[in-house]
């Protein structure tokens, strides 16, 4: 058995031990319908070999992982200075949907990976970039032409977005969101409602690991500078207010979503996609987090090495 295949099998067994400790997201009612015991992991290597264990073909809601895609598009469309003119790039230390610091201590969202930052990003794009454009781009960078919007998730999220609507209007009151608030919020929700698989996320991870180049054709899908910024933000801010501990334990740029997905990037080596809708208290896939910690150790993935002398 290939060492990657063996590692995935072992990681899946470890992840399943933790699933009962988590719960599916319920603040978006449609997400609560997921099978909390579903769990899968897919790896796509630089040589485009694909390895999978568990539920890797199940479609689920991309949720916050879409922030990686919209940030990349915004950086390419607007440029670095424009994107970060009204947004910081620092970990927030608060839940992803918090508005406390934005209201009380800072006039800018802390980073593009929290909801306030992602809604700001959508506001940059909304006047010029359509959802159809973003959908087509998502299919390309995820190496998955089957990605569609999940209309049930979209309607469920749109009907239960009071907090995100409050964030959006707070952003408008501070002069950060200058375009149409409702259209910007709708674009954000539509992107969160894309239906992906663990294999889709592994494909996106491989594109990022490959410096923005399509792994088979060599076509450039993202500018190299954009990839560098996106991966850095993922490392420091991608796992909500658990990002610091995750960086220490796993050491791989990653982005999670409350649909149960985790996207991980191993520089020049592989992309990893996780699906596990049972979440820990921070909103990260509990089985997925433990699978990645095991894979980091078993396959030597930590970007700063094993720590051995």
CSV table of C-alpha atoms in Angstrom, one decimal, residues 57-286:
chain,number,residue,atom,x,y,z
A,57,UNK,CA,-17.4,12.8,-3.6
A,58,UNK,CA,-20.2,14.1,-1.4
A,59,UNK,CA,-21.3,17.6,-2.4
A,60,UNK,CA,-21.5,20.1,0.5
A,61,UNK,CA,-21.6,23.8,1.0
A,62,UNK,CA,-18.2,25.6,0.6
A,63,UNK,CA,-19.1,28.4,3.0
A,64,UNK,CA,-16.1,30.4,4.2
A,65,UNK,CA,-13.6,28.6,2.0
A,66,UNK,CA,-15.1,30.7,-0.8
A,67,UNK,CA,-13.3,33.6,0.8
A,68,UNK,CA,-10.1,32.3,-0.6
A,69,UNK,CA,-11.5,32.4,-4.1
A,70,UNK,CA,-13.0,35.9,-3.8
A,71,UNK,CA,-9.9,37.3,-2.2
A,72,UNK,CA,-7.8,35.9,-5.1
A,73,UNK,CA,-10.2,37.5,-7.6
A,74,UNK,CA,-10.2,40.8,-5.8
A,75,UNK,CA,-6.4,41.0,-5.6
A,76,UNK,CA,-6.2,40.3,-9.3
A,77,UNK,CA,-9.0,42.7,-10.2
A,78,UNK,CA,-8.4,45.5,-7.8
A,79,UNK,CA,-4.7,45.1,-6.8
A,80,UNK,CA,-3.1,44.7,-3.4
A,81,UNK,CA,-3.2,48.3,-2.3
A,82,UNK,CA,-6.9,48.7,-3.1
A,83,UNK,CA,-7.9,45.5,-1.3
A,84,UNK,CA,-6.1,46.3,1.9
A,85,UNK,CA,-6.9,50.0,1.9
A,86,UNK,CA,-10.0,49.4,4.0
A,87,UNK,CA,-9.1,46.0,5.5
A,88,UNK,CA,-6.3,44.7,7.7
A,89,UNK,CA,-4.4,41.4,7.5
A,90,UNK,CA,-4.2,40.5,11.2
A,91,UNK,CA,-5.7,37.6,13.1
A,92,UNK,CA,-8.8,38.8,15.0
A,93,UNK,CA,-8.9,36.4,17.9
A,94,UNK,CA,-12.7,36.6,17.7
A,95,UNK,CA,-15.3,34.4,16.2
A,96,UNK,CA,-15.7,34.7,12.4
A,97,UNK,CA,-19.0,36.4,12.6
A,98,UNK,CA,-18.1,38.9,15.4
A,99,UNK,CA,-18.7,42.6,14.9
A,100,UNK,CA,-17.5,43.8,18.3
A,101,UNK,CA,-14.0,45.0,17.4
A,102,UNK,CA,-15.2,46.5,14.1
A,103,UNK,CA,-17.8,48.5,16.1
A,104,UNK,CA,-15.7,49.4,19.1
A,105,UNK,CA,-12.0,49.3,18.5
A,106,UNK,CA,-11.2,49.5,14.8
A,107,UNK,CA,-12.7,51.0,11.7
A,108,UNK,CA,-11.5,48.2,9.4
A,109,UNK,CA,-12.2,44.5,9.3
A,110,UNK,CA,-9.3,42.6,10.8
A,111,UNK,CA,-8.7,40.3,7.7
A,112,UNK,CA,-10.4,38.9,4.6
A,113,UNK,CA,-11.1,35.5,6.2
A,114,UNK,CA,-13.7,36.8,8.7
A,115,UNK,CA,-17.2,37.7,7.6
A,116,UNK,CA,-16.7,41.4,7.8
A,117,UNK,CA,-13.6,41.2,5.6
A,118,UNK,CA,-15.2,38.8,3.1
A,119,UNK,CA,-18.3,41.1,2.8
A,120,UNK,CA,-15.9,44.0,2.2
A,121,UNK,CA,-14.2,41.9,-0.5
A,122,UNK,CA,-17.6,41.2,-2.1
A,123,UNK,CA,-18.3,44.9,-2.1
A,124,UNK,CA,-15.1,45.5,-4.1
A,125,UNK,CA,-16.2,42.9,-6.7
A,126,UNK,CA,-19.9,43.4,-7.0
A,127,UNK,CA,-20.0,46.4,-9.4
A,128,UNK,CA,-17.7,44.7,-12.0
A,129,UNK,CA,-17.6,41.0,-11.4
A,130,UNK,CA,-20.8,38.9,-11.7
A,131,UNK,CA,-21.6,35.8,-9.7
A,132,UNK,CA,-21.5,33.9,-13.0
A,133,UNK,CA,-18.0,35.1,-13.5
A,134,UNK,CA,-17.0,33.9,-10.0
A,135,UNK,CA,-18.7,30.6,-10.5
A,136,UNK,CA,-16.8,29.9,-13.7
A,137,UNK,CA,-13.6,30.9,-12.0
A,138,UNK,CA,-14.3,28.7,-9.1
A,139,UNK,CA,-14.8,25.7,-11.4
A,140,UNK,CA,-11.4,26.4,-13.0
A,141,UNK,CA,-9.4,26.8,-9.9
A,142,UNK,CA,-11.1,23.8,-8.1
A,143,UNK,CA,-10.6,21.6,-11.2
A,144,UNK,CA,-14.3,20.8,-11.0
A,145,UNK,CA,-16.7,21.7,-13.7
A,146,UNK,CA,-19.6,20.2,-11.6
A,147,UNK,CA,-19.7,23.1,-9.1
A,148,UNK,CA,-23.1,24.7,-8.9
A,149,UNK,CA,-24.9,26.9,-6.4
A,150,UNK,CA,-26.9,24.9,-3.9
A,151,UNK,CA,-30.2,26.8,-4.1
A,152,UNK,CA,-31.5,25.3,-0.8
A,153,UNK,CA,-28.4,26.5,1.1
A,154,UNK,CA,-28.6,29.9,-0.6
A,155,UNK,CA,-32.3,30.4,0.3
A,156,UNK,CA,-31.7,29.1,3.9
A,157,UNK,CA,-28.7,31.3,4.4
A,158,UNK,CA,-30.3,34.4,2.8
A,159,UNK,CA,-33.3,33.9,5.1
A,160,UNK,CA,-31.1,33.7,8.3
A,161,UNK,CA,-28.5,36.3,7.7
A,162,UNK,CA,-29.4,39.0,10.2
A,163,UNK,CA,-25.9,39.1,11.7
A,164,UNK,CA,-24.2,39.3,8.4
A,165,UNK,CA,-26.7,42.0,7.3
A,166,UNK,CA,-25.9,43.9,10.5
A,167,UNK,CA,-22.1,43.6,9.7
A,168,UNK,CA,-22.7,44.8,6.1
A,169,UNK,CA,-24.6,48.0,7.2
A,170,UNK,CA,-22.0,48.6,9.9
A,171,UNK,CA,-19.4,48.5,7.2
A,172,UNK,CA,-21.4,51.0,5.2
A,173,UNK,CA,-21.7,53.3,8.2
A,174,UNK,CA,-17.9,53.4,8.5
A,175,UNK,CA,-17.4,54.1,4.8
A,176,UNK,CA,-15.9,50.8,4.1
A,177,UNK,CA,-18.7,49.3,2.0
A,178,UNK,CA,-19.4,52.0,-0.5
A,179,UNK,CA,-21.5,50.1,-3.1
A,180,UNK,CA,-24.9,48.5,-2.9
A,181,UNK,CA,-25.1,46.8,0.5
A,182,UNK,CA,-27.7,44.2,-0.4
A,183,UNK,CA,-26.1,43.3,-3.7
A,184,UNK,CA,-22.7,42.9,-2.0
A,185,UNK,CA,-24.3,40.7,0.7
A,186,UNK,CA,-26.1,38.6,-1.9
A,187,UNK,CA,-22.9,38.0,-3.8
A,188,UNK,CA,-21.2,36.9,-0.6
A,189,UNK,CA,-24.0,34.5,0.3
A,190,UNK,CA,-24.1,33.1,-3.2
A,191,UNK,CA,-20.4,32.3,-3.1
A,192,UNK,CA,-20.8,30.7,0.3
A,193,UNK,CA,-23.5,28.4,-1.2
A,194,UNK,CA,-21.4,26.7,-3.8
A,195,UNK,CA,-21.6,23.0,-3.7
A,196,UNK,CA,-18.1,21.4,-3.7
A,197,UNK,CA,-16.5,18.1,-2.7
A,198,UNK,CA,-13.3,17.2,-0.8
A,199,UNK,CA,-11.8,16.5,-4.2
A,200,UNK,CA,-12.7,20.0,-5.4
A,201,UNK,CA,-10.9,21.5,-2.4
A,202,UNK,CA,-7.9,19.2,-3.0
A,203,UNK,CA,-7.8,20.6,-6.6
A,204,UNK,CA,-7.9,24.2,-5.4
A,205,UNK,CA,-5.2,23.3,-2.9
A,206,UNK,CA,-3.0,21.9,-5.6
A,207,UNK,CA,-3.4,25.0,-7.8
A,208,UNK,CA,-2.3,27.1,-4.8
A,209,UNK,CA,0.6,24.7,-4.0
A,210,UNK,CA,1.6,25.0,-7.7
A,211,UNK,CA,2.0,28.7,-7.5
A,212,UNK,CA,-1.3,29.4,-9.3
A,213,UNK,CA,-0.6,27.2,-12.3
A,214,UNK,CA,-3.0,24.5,-13.6
A,215,UNK,CA,-1.3,21.3,-12.6
A,216,UNK,CA,-1.9,19.6,-16.0
A,217,UNK,CA,-1.9,22.4,-18.6
A,218,UNK,CA,0.5,24.8,-16.9
A,219,UNK,CA,-1.9,27.7,-17.6
A,220,UNK,CA,-1.8,30.4,-15.1
A,221,UNK,CA,-5.0,30.6,-13.0
A,222,UNK,CA,-3.7,33.0,-10.4
A,223,UNK,CA,-0.8,35.5,-10.3
A,224,UNK,CA,2.1,34.3,-8.2
A,225,UNK,CA,2.0,37.4,-6.0
A,226,UNK,CA,-1.7,36.8,-5.4
A,227,UNK,CA,-1.0,33.2,-4.4
A,228,UNK,CA,1.6,34.3,-1.9
A,229,UNK,CA,-0.7,36.7,-0.2
A,230,UNK,CA,-3.6,34.2,-0.1
A,231,UNK,CA,-1.6,31.4,1.4
A,232,UNK,CA,-0.1,33.7,4.0
A,233,UNK,CA,-3.5,35.0,5.1
A,234,UNK,CA,-4.7,31.4,5.2
A,235,UNK,CA,-1.9,30.4,7.5
A,236,UNK,CA,-2.5,33.3,9.9
A,237,UNK,CA,-6.3,33.7,9.8
A,238,UNK,CA,-7.8,30.7,7.9
A,239,UNK,CA,-9.0,28.6,10.8
A,240,UNK,CA,-11.0,31.2,12.6
A,241,UNK,CA,-9.9,32.0,16.2
A,242,UNK,CA,-8.1,28.6,16.3
A,243,UNK,CA,-5.6,29.7,13.6
A,244,UNK,CA,-2.6,30.0,15.9
A,245,UNK,CA,-2.8,26.6,17.5
A,246,UNK,CA,-3.6,25.0,14.2
A,247,UNK,CA,-0.5,26.6,12.6
A,248,UNK,CA,1.6,25.2,15.5
A,249,UNK,CA,0.1,21.7,15.4
A,250,UNK,CA,-0.3,21.3,11.6
A,251,UNK,CA,1.8,24.0,10.0
A,252,UNK,CA,0.0,24.0,6.7
A,253,UNK,CA,-1.9,27.0,5.2
A,254,UNK,CA,-5.6,26.1,5.5
A,255,UNK,CA,-9.1,27.5,5.3
A,256,UNK,CA,-12.2,26.0,6.9
A,257,UNK,CA,-15.9,26.5,6.4
A,258,UNK,CA,-18.9,25.7,8.6
A,259,UNK,CA,-20.2,23.4,5.9
A,260,UNK,CA,-17.5,21.0,7.1
A,261,UNK,CA,-14.8,21.6,4.6
A,262,UNK,CA,-11.1,22.3,5.1
A,263,UNK,CA,-8.8,23.3,2.3
A,264,UNK,CA,-5.0,22.8,2.9
A,265,UNK,CA,-2.0,23.7,0.8
A,266,UNK,CA,1.4,21.9,1.1
A,267,UNK,CA,3.9,24.0,-0.9
A,268,UNK,CA,5.0,22.4,-4.2
A,269,UNK,CA,3.7,19.0,-3.0
A,270,UNK,CA,0.0,18.6,-2.7
A,271,UNK,CA,-3.5,20.0,-2.1
A,272,UNK,CA,-5.7,18.4,0.6
A,273,UNK,CA,-9.5,18.6,0.8
A,274,UNK,CA,-11.5,17.5,3.8
A,275,UNK,CA,-15.1,17.0,4.4
A,276,UNK,CA,-16.5,16.5,7.9
A,277,UNK,CA,-19.6,18.5,8.9
A,278,UNK,CA,-19.3,17.8,12.6
A,279,UNK,CA,-17.7,21.0,13.9
A,280,UNK,CA,-15.8,21.9,17.1
A,281,UNK,CA,-16.7,25.0,19.1
A,282,UNK,CA,-14.6,27.2,16.9
A,283,UNK,CA,-16.5,26.2,13.8
A,284,UNK,CA,-13.9,23.9,12.3
A,285,UNK,CA,-14.4,20.3,11.2
A,286,UNK,CA,-13.5,18.3,14.4
